[in-house]
Short mmCIF file of C-alpha atoms in Angstrom, two decimals:
data_model
loop_
_atom_site.label_atom_id
_atom_site.label_comp_id
_atom_site.label_asym_id
_atom_site.label_seq_id
_atom_site.Cartn_x
_atom_site.Cartn_y
_atom_site.Cartn_z
CA UNK A 1 96.70 72.53 200.82
CA UNK A 2 96.80 72.82 197.05
CA UNK A 3 100.18 73.41 195.43
CA UNK A 4 100.23 75.98 192.64
CA UNK A 5 103.22 76.14 190.29
CA UNK A 6 104.36 79.61 189.20
CA UNK A 7 104.93 79.34 185.47
CA UNK A 8 106.75 82.67 185.19
CA UNK A 9 109.88 81.24 186.84
CA UNK A 10 110.03 77.70 185.42
CA UNK A 11 110.07 76.24 181.90
CA UNK A 12 110.78 79.69 180.48
CA UNK A 13 112.11 78.19 177.25
CA UNK A 14 108.70 76.68 176.45
CA UNK A 15 105.58 78.30 174.97
CA UNK A 16 103.25 79.23 177.80
CA UNK A 17 100.56 76.65 177.03
CA UNK A 18 103.22 73.95 176.99
CA UNK A 19 104.20 75.06 180.49
CA UNK A 20 100.65 74.29 181.61
CA UNK A 21 100.87 70.83 180.07
CA UNK A 22 104.22 70.24 181.76
CA UNK A 23 102.80 71.27 185.17
CA UNK A 24 99.88 68.90 184.75
CA UNK A 25 102.10 66.00 183.71
CA UNK A 26 104.22 66.53 186.82
CA UNK A 27 101.13 66.23 189.02
CA UNK A 28 100.18 69.82 189.76
CA UNK A 29 96.50 70.71 189.87
CA UNK A 30 96.94 74.49 189.96
CA UNK A 31 99.18 77.09 188.34
CA UNK A 32 99.74 80.82 188.67
CA UNK A 33 101.39 83.56 186.70
CA UNK A 34 102.01 87.30 186.80
CA UNK A 35 101.01 89.55 183.91
CA UNK A 36 98.20 88.41 181.62
CA UNK A 37 98.86 90.99 178.91
CA UNK A 38 101.59 88.96 177.21
CA UNK A 39 99.52 85.75 177.04
CA UNK A 40 96.77 84.40 174.81
CA UNK A 41 93.97 84.19 177.37
CA UNK A 42 91.75 81.99 175.22
CA UNK A 43 94.55 79.45 174.81
CA UNK A 44 95.43 79.58 178.52
CA UNK A 45 91.80 79.05 179.51
CA UNK A 46 91.33 76.20 177.05
CA UNK A 47 94.54 74.49 178.10
CA UNK A 48 93.84 74.89 181.82
CA UNK A 49 90.41 73.31 181.42
CA UNK A 50 91.77 70.54 179.23
CA UNK A 51 94.54 69.70 181.69
CA UNK A 52 92.31 69.94 184.76
CA UNK A 53 94.28 72.90 186.12
CA UNK A 54 93.02 75.75 188.26
CA UNK A 55 94.47 79.18 187.57
CA UNK A 56 94.99 79.94 191.24
CA UNK A 57 96.32 83.51 191.02
CA UNK A 58 97.49 86.22 188.64
CA UNK A 59 98.88 89.70 189.18
CA UNK A 60 96.53 92.56 189.92
CA UNK A 61 97.96 96.08 189.78
CA UNK A 62 101.03 96.31 187.56
CA UNK A 63 100.61 99.86 186.27
CA UNK A 64 99.22 101.88 189.19
CA UNK A 65 100.61 101.94 192.74
CA UNK A 66 98.48 101.52 195.84
CA UNK A 67 100.81 103.84 197.77
CA UNK A 68 100.10 106.79 195.45
CA UNK A 69 96.67 108.38 196.04
CA UNK A 70 97.08 110.31 192.79
CA UNK A 71 97.07 106.99 190.93
CA UNK A 72 93.71 105.92 192.37
CA UNK A 73 91.58 106.56 189.29
CA UNK A 74 93.99 104.63 187.10
CA UNK A 75 94.23 101.87 189.71
CA UNK A 76 90.48 101.34 189.79
CA UNK A 77 90.24 101.28 186.00
CA UNK A 78 93.16 98.86 185.75
CA UNK A 79 91.63 96.56 188.35
CA UNK A 80 88.24 96.54 186.66
CA UNK A 81 90.00 95.16 183.60
CA UNK A 82 92.00 92.64 185.66
CA UNK A 83 88.87 91.45 187.46
CA UNK A 84 87.24 90.82 184.10
CA UNK A 85 90.29 88.87 182.92
CA UNK A 86 90.34 86.84 186.13
CA UNK A 87 86.69 85.97 185.59
CA UNK A 88 87.47 84.68 182.10
CA UNK A 89 90.24 82.51 183.56
CA UNK A 90 88.04 81.37 186.47
CA UNK A 91 90.82 82.70 188.70
CA UNK A 92 89.79 83.67 192.24
CA UNK A 93 92.92 85.43 193.55
CA UNK A 94 94.70 88.60 192.45
CA UNK A 95 98.14 89.49 193.79
CA UNK A 96 98.35 93.15 194.83
CA UNK A 97 101.56 95.14 195.41
CA UNK A 98 102.09 98.42 197.19
CA UNK A 99 104.23 99.69 194.30
CA UNK A 100 104.66 99.22 190.58
CA UNK A 101 107.71 97.12 189.80
CA UNK A 102 110.30 98.12 187.21
CA UNK A 103 112.00 95.52 184.98
CA UNK A 104 114.81 95.07 187.54
CA UNK A 105 112.28 94.40 190.32
CA UNK A 106 112.74 97.73 192.08
CA UNK A 107 109.86 100.08 192.79
CA UNK A 108 108.96 102.76 190.27
CA UNK A 109 109.28 106.29 191.70
CA UNK A 110 106.24 107.80 193.43
CA UNK A 111 105.78 111.21 195.04
CA UNK A 112 107.44 111.32 198.49
CA UNK A 113 105.11 110.82 201.43
CA UNK A 114 105.26 109.78 205.08
CA UNK A 115 104.78 106.10 205.89
CA UNK A 116 101.40 106.73 207.54
CA UNK A 117 100.20 108.49 204.38
CA UNK A 118 101.28 105.55 202.23
CA UNK A 119 99.58 103.07 204.55
CA UNK A 120 96.40 105.16 204.43
CA UNK A 121 96.57 105.22 200.63
CA UNK A 122 96.87 101.41 200.48
CA UNK A 123 93.93 101.04 202.87
CA UNK A 124 91.76 103.51 200.96
CA UNK A 125 92.61 101.93 197.62
CA UNK A 126 91.77 98.42 198.78
CA UNK A 127 88.56 99.65 200.42
CA UNK A 128 87.49 101.12 197.10
CA UNK A 129 88.37 97.90 195.27
CA UNK A 130 86.85 95.50 197.82
CA UNK A 131 83.21 95.83 196.61
CA UNK A 132 84.32 95.17 193.02
CA UNK A 133 86.20 92.08 194.17
CA UNK A 134 83.23 90.93 196.21
CA UNK A 135 80.91 91.27 193.21
CA UNK A 136 83.33 89.19 191.15
CA UNK A 137 83.83 86.58 193.91
CA UNK A 138 87.58 87.26 193.81
CA UNK A 139 90.02 87.83 196.68
CA UNK A 140 92.66 90.57 196.57
CA UNK A 141 95.95 89.44 198.10
CA UNK A 142 98.23 92.15 199.47
CA UNK A 143 101.83 90.92 199.24
CA UNK A 144 104.77 92.39 201.20
CA UNK A 145 108.08 91.97 199.36
CA UNK A 146 111.70 91.93 200.45
CA UNK A 147 113.56 95.19 199.92
CA UNK A 148 117.04 93.98 200.82
CA UNK A 149 117.65 92.28 197.47
CA UNK A 150 114.83 91.66 195.03
CA UNK A 151 112.55 94.69 195.27
CA UNK A 152 114.48 97.71 196.46
CA UNK A 153 112.41 100.78 197.19
CA UNK A 154 109.08 99.00 197.65
CA UNK A 155 107.14 100.40 200.55
CA UNK A 156 105.45 97.28 201.91
CA UNK A 157 108.14 94.94 203.21
CA UNK A 158 106.60 93.86 206.54
CA UNK A 159 103.84 91.37 207.24
CA UNK A 160 102.96 93.34 210.38
CA UNK A 161 102.11 96.36 208.26
CA UNK A 162 100.35 94.08 205.77
CA UNK A 163 98.13 92.67 208.51
CA UNK A 164 97.43 96.19 209.77
CA UNK A 165 96.21 97.15 206.30
CA UNK A 166 94.04 94.04 205.93
CA UNK A 167 92.49 94.59 209.34
CA UNK A 168 91.70 98.22 208.56
CA UNK A 169 90.17 97.38 205.18
CA UNK A 170 87.96 94.85 207.01
CA UNK A 171 86.73 92.90 203.99
CA UNK A 172 86.54 89.14 203.52
CA UNK A 173 87.77 89.80 199.96
CA UNK A 174 91.06 91.41 201.03
CA UNK A 175 93.71 89.13 202.55
CA UNK A 176 97.46 88.91 203.02
CA UNK A 177 99.71 86.97 200.67
CA UNK A 178 102.47 85.73 202.95
CA UNK A 179 105.58 84.93 200.93
CA UNK A 180 107.87 82.90 203.16
CA UNK A 181 110.95 83.69 201.09
CA UNK A 182 110.37 87.44 201.01
CA UNK A 183 109.53 87.71 204.70
CA UNK A 184 112.44 85.46 205.69
CA UNK A 185 114.72 87.79 203.74
CA UNK A 186 113.31 90.60 205.91
CA UNK A 187 114.22 88.69 209.10
CA UNK A 188 110.85 87.13 209.92
CA UNK A 189 110.51 83.55 211.17
CA UNK A 190 107.62 81.91 209.32
CA UNK A 191 107.20 79.24 212.01
CA UNK A 192 106.44 82.01 214.50
CA UNK A 193 104.53 84.33 212.18
CA UNK A 194 102.15 81.88 210.51
CA UNK A 195 100.21 80.86 213.66
CA UNK A 196 99.81 84.50 214.67
CA UNK A 197 98.65 85.73 211.27
CA UNK A 198 96.87 82.81 209.67
CA UNK A 199 93.41 84.35 210.07
CA UNK A 200 94.53 87.26 207.86
CA UNK A 201 96.38 85.13 205.29
CA UNK A 202 94.63 84.16 202.07
CA UNK A 203 97.54 82.63 200.17
CA UNK A 204 101.14 81.52 200.67
CA UNK A 205 104.25 81.61 198.50
CA UNK A 206 107.38 79.55 199.06
CA UNK A 207 111.00 79.56 197.89
CA UNK A 208 114.17 78.80 199.79
CA UNK A 209 116.72 81.29 201.07
CA UNK A 210 119.19 82.33 199.84
CA UNK A 211 118.78 82.15 196.09
CA UNK A 212 114.97 81.93 195.81
CA UNK A 213 115.26 78.33 194.64
CA UNK A 214 113.10 75.29 195.33
CA UNK A 215 112.43 74.33 198.99
CA UNK A 216 115.19 72.12 200.35
CA UNK A 217 118.06 73.96 198.65
CA UNK A 218 118.66 76.59 201.33
CA UNK A 219 118.45 77.14 205.04
CA UNK A 220 114.68 77.42 205.53
CA UNK A 221 113.15 74.39 207.24
CA UNK A 222 110.27 73.66 204.90
CA UNK A 223 109.66 70.27 206.47
CA UNK A 224 108.80 72.11 209.67
CA UNK A 225 106.75 74.68 207.73
CA UNK A 226 104.76 71.89 206.10
CA UNK A 227 104.11 70.30 209.48
CA UNK A 228 103.06 73.61 211.01
CA UNK A 229 100.63 74.39 208.19
CA UNK A 230 99.04 70.97 208.53
CA UNK A 231 98.83 71.42 212.29
CA UNK A 232 97.13 74.79 211.76
CA UNK A 233 94.69 73.28 209.28
CA UNK A 234 95.66 75.51 206.36
CA UNK A 235 93.53 74.58 203.35
CA UNK A 236 94.49 77.29 200.86
CA UNK A 237 96.91 77.52 197.97
CA UNK A 238 100.65 77.19 198.39
CA UNK A 239 102.35 78.94 195.49
CA UNK A 240 105.66 77.50 194.28
CA UNK A 241 107.25 80.79 193.22
CA UNK A 242 110.89 79.83 192.77
CA UNK A 243 113.60 79.48 190.15
CA UNK A 244 115.19 76.06 189.89
CA UNK A 245 118.61 75.24 191.26
CA UNK A 246 118.26 71.73 189.81
CA UNK A 247 116.51 71.19 186.49
CA UNK A 248 113.06 72.76 186.31
CA UNK A 249 111.36 69.35 186.32
CA UNK A 250 113.41 68.07 189.24
CA UNK A 251 112.74 71.25 191.22
CA UNK A 252 108.99 71.05 190.60
CA UNK A 253 108.93 67.36 191.56
CA UNK A 254 110.94 68.01 194.74
CA UNK A 255 108.41 70.59 195.89
CA UNK A 256 105.54 68.18 195.32
CA UNK A 257 107.31 65.46 197.32
CA UNK A 258 108.18 67.77 200.19
CA UNK A 259 104.70 69.15 200.73
CA UNK A 260 102.97 65.82 200.10
CA UNK A 261 104.70 64.44 203.18
CA UNK A 262 102.69 64.60 206.37
#
């Protein structure tokens, strides 16, 4: 497993390139972030290379919803631009959401539709994007979110539905992003779900519950999760997408120590 530090949620008082330097000094070999539009991509690329950091993942669709078939043309055009940006960053994973998020984390309004219609729209959208991702050697990661607290109104809040979508798309370049915090908030047990769904999972996110802080601060047993992932032979990225309960540096160090343990 390779740990990737989410720089949107830590070291927010620092310029973004300094956040990369801080991650490298702490011992991380990969970082991730959300929107690229508010960052100097040339500086990020130069700093990542200089610090020996992989840009493991960035956000994909932030302006056009997968659940809305009327947004498809805009979605494809947006994703063509994001795929180009990801190529410049040498980033091989794009995080895809069913909905567009508003500043408070809730879903932006979309035309009403039955659940089956929304699922079909997500499937059709990802099928249309899959050849573009394949040509770019990039994997699209469909991420279910929790709707009980952080992302009210989002359609995709179940890993079962997420796996259904990934199976129907049937592309090696479309996988599930399983966020242990989000799915635990929705009542899932990661220790049970991960073995059943690992073949469909292309990336993992972690944070503890409640609070979305660093692992070890809440009631999720991340020692057991670490052991299970090693037992399953997971070799992908493990995204540290949390806000710090301790200092940012202490939180980032604690995550490294926890997942370094066999």
